[in-house]
Short mmCIF file of C-alpha atoms (C1' of nucleotides) in Angstrom, two decimals:
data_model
loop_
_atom_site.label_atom_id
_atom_site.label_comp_id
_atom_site.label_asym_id
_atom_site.label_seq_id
_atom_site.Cartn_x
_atom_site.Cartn_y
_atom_site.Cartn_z
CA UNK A 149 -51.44 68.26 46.75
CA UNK A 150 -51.92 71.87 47.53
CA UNK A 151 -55.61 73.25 48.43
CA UNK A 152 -54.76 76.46 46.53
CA UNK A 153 -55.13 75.09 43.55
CA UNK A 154 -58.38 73.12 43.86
CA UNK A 155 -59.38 76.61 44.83
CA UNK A 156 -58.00 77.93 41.76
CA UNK A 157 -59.75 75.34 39.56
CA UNK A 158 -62.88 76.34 41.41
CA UNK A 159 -62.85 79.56 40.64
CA UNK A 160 -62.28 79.36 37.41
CA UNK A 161 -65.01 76.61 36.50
CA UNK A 162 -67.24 78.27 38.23
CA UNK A 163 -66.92 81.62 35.87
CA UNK A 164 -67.13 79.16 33.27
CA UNK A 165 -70.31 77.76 34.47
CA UNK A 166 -69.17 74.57 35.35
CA UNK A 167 -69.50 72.41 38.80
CA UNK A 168 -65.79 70.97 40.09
CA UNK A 169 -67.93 67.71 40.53
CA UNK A 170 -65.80 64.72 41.53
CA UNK A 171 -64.91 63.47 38.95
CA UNK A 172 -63.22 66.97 37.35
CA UNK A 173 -61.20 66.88 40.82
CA UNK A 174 -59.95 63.47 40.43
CA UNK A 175 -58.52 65.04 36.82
CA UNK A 176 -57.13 67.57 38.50
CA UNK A 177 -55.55 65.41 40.76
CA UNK A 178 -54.31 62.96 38.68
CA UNK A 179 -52.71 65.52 36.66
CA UNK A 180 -51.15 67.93 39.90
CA UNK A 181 -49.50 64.43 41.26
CA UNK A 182 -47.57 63.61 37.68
CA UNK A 183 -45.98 66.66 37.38
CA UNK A 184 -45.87 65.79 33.76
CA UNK A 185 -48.17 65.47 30.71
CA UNK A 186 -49.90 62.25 30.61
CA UNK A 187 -51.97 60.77 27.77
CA UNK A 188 -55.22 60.04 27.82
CA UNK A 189 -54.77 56.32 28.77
CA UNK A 190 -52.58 57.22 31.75
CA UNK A 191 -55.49 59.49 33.02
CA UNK A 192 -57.96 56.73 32.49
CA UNK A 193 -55.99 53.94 34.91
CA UNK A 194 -55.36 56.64 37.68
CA UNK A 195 -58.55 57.95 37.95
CA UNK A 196 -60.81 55.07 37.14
CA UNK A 197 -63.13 57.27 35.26
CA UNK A 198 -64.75 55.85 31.96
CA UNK A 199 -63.28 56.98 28.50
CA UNK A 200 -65.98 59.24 27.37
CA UNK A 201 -65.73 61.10 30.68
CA UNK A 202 -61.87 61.52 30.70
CA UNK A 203 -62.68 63.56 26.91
CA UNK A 204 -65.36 65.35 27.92
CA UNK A 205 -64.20 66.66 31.37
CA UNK A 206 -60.45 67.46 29.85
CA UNK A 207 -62.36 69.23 27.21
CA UNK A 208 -64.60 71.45 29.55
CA UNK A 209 -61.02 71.74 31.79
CA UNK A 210 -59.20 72.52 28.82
CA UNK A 211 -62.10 75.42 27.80
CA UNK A 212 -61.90 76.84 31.21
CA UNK A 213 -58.06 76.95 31.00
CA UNK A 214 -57.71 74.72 33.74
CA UNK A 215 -55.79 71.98 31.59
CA UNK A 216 -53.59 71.88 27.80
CA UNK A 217 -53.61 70.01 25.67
CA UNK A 218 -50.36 69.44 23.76
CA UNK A 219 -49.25 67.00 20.60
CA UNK A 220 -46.39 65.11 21.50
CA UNK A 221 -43.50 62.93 19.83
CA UNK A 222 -45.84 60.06 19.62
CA UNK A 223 -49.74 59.33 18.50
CA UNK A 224 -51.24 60.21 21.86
CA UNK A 225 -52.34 63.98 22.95
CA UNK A 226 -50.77 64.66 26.09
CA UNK A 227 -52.95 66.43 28.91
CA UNK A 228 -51.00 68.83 31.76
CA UNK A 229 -52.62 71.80 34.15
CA UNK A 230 -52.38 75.26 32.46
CA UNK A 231 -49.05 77.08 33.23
CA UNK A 232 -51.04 79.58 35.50
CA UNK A 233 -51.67 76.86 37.47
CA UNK A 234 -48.31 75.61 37.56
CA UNK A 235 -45.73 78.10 36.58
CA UNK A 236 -44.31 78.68 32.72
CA UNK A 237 -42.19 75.49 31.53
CA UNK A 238 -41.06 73.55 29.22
CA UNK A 239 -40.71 69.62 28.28
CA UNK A 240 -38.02 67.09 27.77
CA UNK A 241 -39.83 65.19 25.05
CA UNK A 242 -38.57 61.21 24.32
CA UNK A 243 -38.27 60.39 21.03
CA UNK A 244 -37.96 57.07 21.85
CA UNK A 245 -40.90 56.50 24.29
CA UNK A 246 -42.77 59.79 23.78
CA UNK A 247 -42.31 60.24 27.91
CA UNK A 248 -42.51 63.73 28.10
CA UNK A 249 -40.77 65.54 31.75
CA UNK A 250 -41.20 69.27 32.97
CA UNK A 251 -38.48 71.42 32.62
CA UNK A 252 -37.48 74.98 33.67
CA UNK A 253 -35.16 77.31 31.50
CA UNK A 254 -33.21 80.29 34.18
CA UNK A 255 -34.93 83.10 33.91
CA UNK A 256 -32.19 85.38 32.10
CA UNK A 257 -32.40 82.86 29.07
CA UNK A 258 -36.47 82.59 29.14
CA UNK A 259 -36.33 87.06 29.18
CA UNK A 260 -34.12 86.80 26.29
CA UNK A 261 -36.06 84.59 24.37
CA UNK A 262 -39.02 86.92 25.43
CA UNK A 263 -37.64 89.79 23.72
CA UNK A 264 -36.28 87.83 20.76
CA UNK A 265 -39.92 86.52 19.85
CA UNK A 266 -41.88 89.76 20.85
CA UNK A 267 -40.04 91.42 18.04
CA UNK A 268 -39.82 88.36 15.38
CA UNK A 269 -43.30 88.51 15.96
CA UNK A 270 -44.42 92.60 15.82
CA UNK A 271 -41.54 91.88 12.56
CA UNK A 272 -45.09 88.99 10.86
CA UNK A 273 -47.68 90.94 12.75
CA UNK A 274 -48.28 88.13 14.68
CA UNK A 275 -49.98 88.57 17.83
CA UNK A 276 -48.08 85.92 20.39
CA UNK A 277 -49.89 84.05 22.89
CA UNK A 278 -47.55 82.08 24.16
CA UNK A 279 -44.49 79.71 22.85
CA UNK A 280 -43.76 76.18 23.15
CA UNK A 281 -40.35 74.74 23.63
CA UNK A 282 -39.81 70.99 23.45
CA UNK A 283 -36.19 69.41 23.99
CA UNK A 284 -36.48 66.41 21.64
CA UNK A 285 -33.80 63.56 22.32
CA UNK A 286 -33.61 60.32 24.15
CA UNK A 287 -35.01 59.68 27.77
CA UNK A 288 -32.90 58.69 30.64
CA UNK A 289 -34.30 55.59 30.21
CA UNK A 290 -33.57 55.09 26.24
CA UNK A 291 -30.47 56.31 26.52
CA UNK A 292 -29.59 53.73 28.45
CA UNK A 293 -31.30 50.79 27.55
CA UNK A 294 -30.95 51.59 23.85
CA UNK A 295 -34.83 51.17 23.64
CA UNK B 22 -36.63 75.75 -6.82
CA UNK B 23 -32.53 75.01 -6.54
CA UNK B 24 -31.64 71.60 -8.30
CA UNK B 25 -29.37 71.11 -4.56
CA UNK B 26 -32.32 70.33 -2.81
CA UNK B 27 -33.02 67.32 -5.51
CA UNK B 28 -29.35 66.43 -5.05
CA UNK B 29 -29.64 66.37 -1.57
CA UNK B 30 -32.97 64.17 -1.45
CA UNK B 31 -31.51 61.74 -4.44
CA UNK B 32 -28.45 61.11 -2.71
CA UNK B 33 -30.02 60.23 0.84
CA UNK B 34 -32.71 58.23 -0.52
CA UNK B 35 -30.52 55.91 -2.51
CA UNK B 36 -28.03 55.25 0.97
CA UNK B 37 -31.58 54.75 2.28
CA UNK B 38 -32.21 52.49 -0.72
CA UNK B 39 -35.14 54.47 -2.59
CA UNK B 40 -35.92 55.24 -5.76
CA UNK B 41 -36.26 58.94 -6.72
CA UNK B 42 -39.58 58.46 -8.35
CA UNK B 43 -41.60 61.33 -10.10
CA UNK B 44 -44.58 61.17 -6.78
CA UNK B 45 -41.40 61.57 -4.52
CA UNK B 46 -39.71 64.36 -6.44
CA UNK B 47 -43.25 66.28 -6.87
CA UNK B 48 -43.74 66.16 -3.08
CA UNK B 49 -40.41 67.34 -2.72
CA UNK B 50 -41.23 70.24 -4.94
CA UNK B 51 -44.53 70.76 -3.10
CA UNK B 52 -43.12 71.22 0.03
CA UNK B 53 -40.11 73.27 -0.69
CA UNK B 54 -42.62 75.71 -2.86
CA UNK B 55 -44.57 76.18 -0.25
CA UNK B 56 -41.79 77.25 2.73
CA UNK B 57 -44.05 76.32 6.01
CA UNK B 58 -45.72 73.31 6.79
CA UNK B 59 -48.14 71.64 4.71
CA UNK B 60 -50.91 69.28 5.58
CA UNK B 61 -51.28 65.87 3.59
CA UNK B 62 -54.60 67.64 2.39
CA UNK B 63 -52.69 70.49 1.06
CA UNK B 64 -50.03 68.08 -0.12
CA UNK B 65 -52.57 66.39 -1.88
CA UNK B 66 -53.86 69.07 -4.11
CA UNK B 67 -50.92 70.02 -4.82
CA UNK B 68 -49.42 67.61 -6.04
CA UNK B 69 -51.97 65.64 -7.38
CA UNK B 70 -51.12 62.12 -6.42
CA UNK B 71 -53.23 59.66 -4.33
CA UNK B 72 -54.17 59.78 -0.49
CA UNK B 73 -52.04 56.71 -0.24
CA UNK B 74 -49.30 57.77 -2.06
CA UNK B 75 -48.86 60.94 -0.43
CA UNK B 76 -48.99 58.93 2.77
CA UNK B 77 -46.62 56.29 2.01
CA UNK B 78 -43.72 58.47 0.33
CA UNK B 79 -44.05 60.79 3.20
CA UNK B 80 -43.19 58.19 5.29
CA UNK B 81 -40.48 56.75 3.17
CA UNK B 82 -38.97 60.19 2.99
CA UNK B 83 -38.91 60.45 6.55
CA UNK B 84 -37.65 57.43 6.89
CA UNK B 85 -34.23 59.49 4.97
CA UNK B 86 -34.51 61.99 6.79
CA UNK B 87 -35.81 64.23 4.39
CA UNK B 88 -39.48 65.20 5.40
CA UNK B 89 -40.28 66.01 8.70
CA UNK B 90 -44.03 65.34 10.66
CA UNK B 91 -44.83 67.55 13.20
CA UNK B 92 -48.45 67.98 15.16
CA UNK B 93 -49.92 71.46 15.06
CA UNK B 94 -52.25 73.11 16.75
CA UNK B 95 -54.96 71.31 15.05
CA UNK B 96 -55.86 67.92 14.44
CA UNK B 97 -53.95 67.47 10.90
CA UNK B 98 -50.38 66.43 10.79
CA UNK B 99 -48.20 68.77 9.11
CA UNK B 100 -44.91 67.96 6.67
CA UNK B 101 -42.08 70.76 5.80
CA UNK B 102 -38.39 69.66 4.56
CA UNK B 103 -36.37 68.49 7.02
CA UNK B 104 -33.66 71.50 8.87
CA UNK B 105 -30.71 69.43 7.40
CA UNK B 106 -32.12 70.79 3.89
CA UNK B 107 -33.33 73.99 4.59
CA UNK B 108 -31.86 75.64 8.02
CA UNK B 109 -33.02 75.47 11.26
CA UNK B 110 -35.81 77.43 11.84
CA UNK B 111 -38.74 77.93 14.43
CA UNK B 112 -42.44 78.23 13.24
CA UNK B 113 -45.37 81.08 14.40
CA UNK B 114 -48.56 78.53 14.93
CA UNK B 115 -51.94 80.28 14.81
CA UNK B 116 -54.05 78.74 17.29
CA UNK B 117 -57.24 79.89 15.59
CA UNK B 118 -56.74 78.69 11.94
CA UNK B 119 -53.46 76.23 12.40
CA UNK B 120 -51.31 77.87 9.62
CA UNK B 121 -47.60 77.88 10.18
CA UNK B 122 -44.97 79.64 9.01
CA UNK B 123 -41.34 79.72 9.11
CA UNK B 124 -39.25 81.94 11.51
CA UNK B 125 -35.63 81.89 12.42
CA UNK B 126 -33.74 83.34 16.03
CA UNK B 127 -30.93 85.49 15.63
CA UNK B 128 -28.19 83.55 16.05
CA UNK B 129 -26.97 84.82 19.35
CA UNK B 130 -30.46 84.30 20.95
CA UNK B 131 -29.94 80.50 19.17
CA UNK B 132 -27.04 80.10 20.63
CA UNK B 133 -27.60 80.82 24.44
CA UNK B 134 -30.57 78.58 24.05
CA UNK B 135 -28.47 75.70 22.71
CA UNK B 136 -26.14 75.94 25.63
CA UNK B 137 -29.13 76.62 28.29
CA UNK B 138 -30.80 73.59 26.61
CA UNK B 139 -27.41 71.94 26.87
CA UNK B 140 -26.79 72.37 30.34
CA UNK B 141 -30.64 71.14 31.77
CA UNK B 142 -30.08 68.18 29.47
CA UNK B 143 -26.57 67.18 30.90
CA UNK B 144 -28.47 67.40 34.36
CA UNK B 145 -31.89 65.11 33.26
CA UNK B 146 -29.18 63.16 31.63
CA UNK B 147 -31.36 63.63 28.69
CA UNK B 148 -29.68 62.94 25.04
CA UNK B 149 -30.49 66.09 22.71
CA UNK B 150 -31.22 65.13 19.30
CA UNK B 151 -32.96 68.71 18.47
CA UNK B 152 -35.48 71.11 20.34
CA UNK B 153 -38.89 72.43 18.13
CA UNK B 154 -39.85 76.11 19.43
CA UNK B 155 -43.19 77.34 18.51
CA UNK B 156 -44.33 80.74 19.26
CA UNK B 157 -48.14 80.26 19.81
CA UNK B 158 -50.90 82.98 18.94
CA UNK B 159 -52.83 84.50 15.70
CA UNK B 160 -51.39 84.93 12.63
CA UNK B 161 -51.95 88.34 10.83
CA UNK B 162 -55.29 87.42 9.28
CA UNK B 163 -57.11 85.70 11.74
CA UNK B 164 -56.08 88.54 14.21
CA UNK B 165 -57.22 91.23 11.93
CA UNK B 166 -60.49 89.58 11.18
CA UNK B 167 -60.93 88.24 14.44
CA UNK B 168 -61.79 84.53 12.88
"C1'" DC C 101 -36.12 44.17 -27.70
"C1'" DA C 102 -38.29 40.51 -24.83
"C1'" DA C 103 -38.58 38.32 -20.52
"C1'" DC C 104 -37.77 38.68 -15.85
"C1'" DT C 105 -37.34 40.89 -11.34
"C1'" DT C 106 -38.19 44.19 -8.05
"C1'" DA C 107 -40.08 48.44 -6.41
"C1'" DT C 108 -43.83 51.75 -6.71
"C1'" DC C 109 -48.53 53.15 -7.42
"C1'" DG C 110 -53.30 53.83 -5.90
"C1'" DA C 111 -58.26 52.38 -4.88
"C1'" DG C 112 -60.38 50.73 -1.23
"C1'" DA C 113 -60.71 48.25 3.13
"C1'" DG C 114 -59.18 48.50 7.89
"C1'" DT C 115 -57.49 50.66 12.41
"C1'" DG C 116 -57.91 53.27 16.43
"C1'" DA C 117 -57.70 57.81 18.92
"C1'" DG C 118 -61.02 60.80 19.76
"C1'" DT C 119 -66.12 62.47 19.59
"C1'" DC C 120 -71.01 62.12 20.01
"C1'" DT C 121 -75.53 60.07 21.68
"C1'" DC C 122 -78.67 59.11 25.01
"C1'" DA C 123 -80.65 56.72 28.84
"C1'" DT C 124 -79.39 56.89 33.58
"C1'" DT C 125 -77.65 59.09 37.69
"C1'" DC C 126 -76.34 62.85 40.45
"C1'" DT C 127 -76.75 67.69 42.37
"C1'" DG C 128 -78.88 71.77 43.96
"C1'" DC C 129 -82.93 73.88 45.27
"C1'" DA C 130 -87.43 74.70 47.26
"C1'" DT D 210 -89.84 64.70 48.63
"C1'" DG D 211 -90.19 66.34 43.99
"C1'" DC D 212 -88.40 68.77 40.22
"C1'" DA D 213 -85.00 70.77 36.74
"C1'" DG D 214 -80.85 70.89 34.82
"C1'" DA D 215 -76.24 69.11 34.64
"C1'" DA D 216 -72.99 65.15 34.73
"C1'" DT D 217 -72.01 60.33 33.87
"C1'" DG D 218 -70.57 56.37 31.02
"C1'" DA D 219 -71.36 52.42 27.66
"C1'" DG D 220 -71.27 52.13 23.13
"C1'" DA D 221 -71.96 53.78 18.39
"C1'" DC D 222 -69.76 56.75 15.31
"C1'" DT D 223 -66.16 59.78 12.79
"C1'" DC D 224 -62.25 60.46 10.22
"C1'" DA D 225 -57.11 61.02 9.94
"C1'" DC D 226 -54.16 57.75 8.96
"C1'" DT D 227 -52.44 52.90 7.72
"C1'" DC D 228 -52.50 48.60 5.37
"C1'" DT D 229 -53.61 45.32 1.44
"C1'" DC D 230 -53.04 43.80 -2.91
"C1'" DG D 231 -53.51 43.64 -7.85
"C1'" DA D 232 -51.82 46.74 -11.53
"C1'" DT D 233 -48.06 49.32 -13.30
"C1'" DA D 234 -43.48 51.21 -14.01
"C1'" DA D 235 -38.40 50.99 -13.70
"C1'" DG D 236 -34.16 48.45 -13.93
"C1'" DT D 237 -31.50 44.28 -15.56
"C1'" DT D 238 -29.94 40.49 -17.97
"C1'" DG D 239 -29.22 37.97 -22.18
#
DNA sequence: CAACTTATCGAGAGTGAGTCTCATTCTGCA
DNA sequence: TGCAGAATGAGACTCACTCTCGATAAGTTG
């Protein structure tokens, strides 16, 4: 994976007063080579790191706006790096299987639904941070195996 | 509220074979009184029933279709009726206090996005079955009073 | 209406994802 | 090398949510 954004992460723990010990870099790096939200059991297998230690570091990551945390189809929270990290997307979320798979809308159709939210939103007073789009449906895999 | 909506839910749960008992029909009225998500603790005072009750209709009303769980920002569950009963609709989460409430696109911007949405699913060969849209930030009050 | 059948109700026990505790280990510094 | 503060991880704990099961209500048949 790319150096820049270990640098990145660096950077930004370190204004948040936290040490990219080993352990928060084998997060990261878990999480940079799925290119897709993983639960917390998926993070535990590839990075060998002990339960209490996968919370506790994606918590100080998620505080320092390294990683999100998002809710998925399923039971399990889902953990991904923070879209300045990795670019604005979306997810193709299994309602099967609860996989969930990065997506990319073009950009005339994210600008659109840009403006259409930014005034929805000055409409309720609402101050937007950001928005979430899922695409809920079946998986390649469901789809197929009729799982 | 409209006497459709009861319509509606007593003729799905019976092809669904359930009763349209008086703890389904007051969570029914709970939840389209309230027009955003509610919590099962909301639900709960509202309607007056048990934990377990609330639980278990809930699911047997989702079950038909007619309820509809989503995960918030928070760590409670959230239940609103389901789009085939009251429109399709988008919801402004506050990510300091986890209220939600309901929005709609204009239909134009709705409709670009379906066929965007259309066209990366064709490609994933992903099945659409719906797509949830959540415009993340702080909701009036919490912005005003900086809670 | 009585007896029977079947579904629903709800108090309380149980489950498990997620959090917290704390003794141990590591890191940075002098 | 010694010290101070942070990080680690096994395991206890929390609590939203689910399950169990005896009690109760709603149909149904004669």
């Amino acid at each position: 994976m790319s150096g820049d954004v270990h640098a990145a992460v660096a950077a930004r723990l370190q204004s948040a007063d936290g040490r990219y010990t080993s352990a928060r870099r084998r997060l990261v790096e878990v999480l940079a080579a799925a290119g897709q939200p993983l639960t917390v059991g998926d993070i535990c297998r590839d990075s060998g790191l002990a339960l209490s230690s996968v919370y506790r570091n994606l918590g100080v990551l998620e505080e320092a706006g390294i990683v999100h945390r998002l809710a998925g189809h399923d039971e399990f929270a889902r953990f991904e790096l923070a879209e300045e990290l990795v670019g604005h997307h979306h997810h193709l979320a299994c309602s099967s299987c609860g996989a969930m798979t990065d997506v990319r809308l073009p950009p005339d159709v994210e600008a659109e639904l840009d403006r259409a939210l930014s005034r929805l939103a000055r409409k309720e007073r609402f101050a937007i941070e950001t928005h979430r789009l899922d695409v809920v449906g079946r998986c390649r895999t469901c789809a197929s195996t009729g799982g």
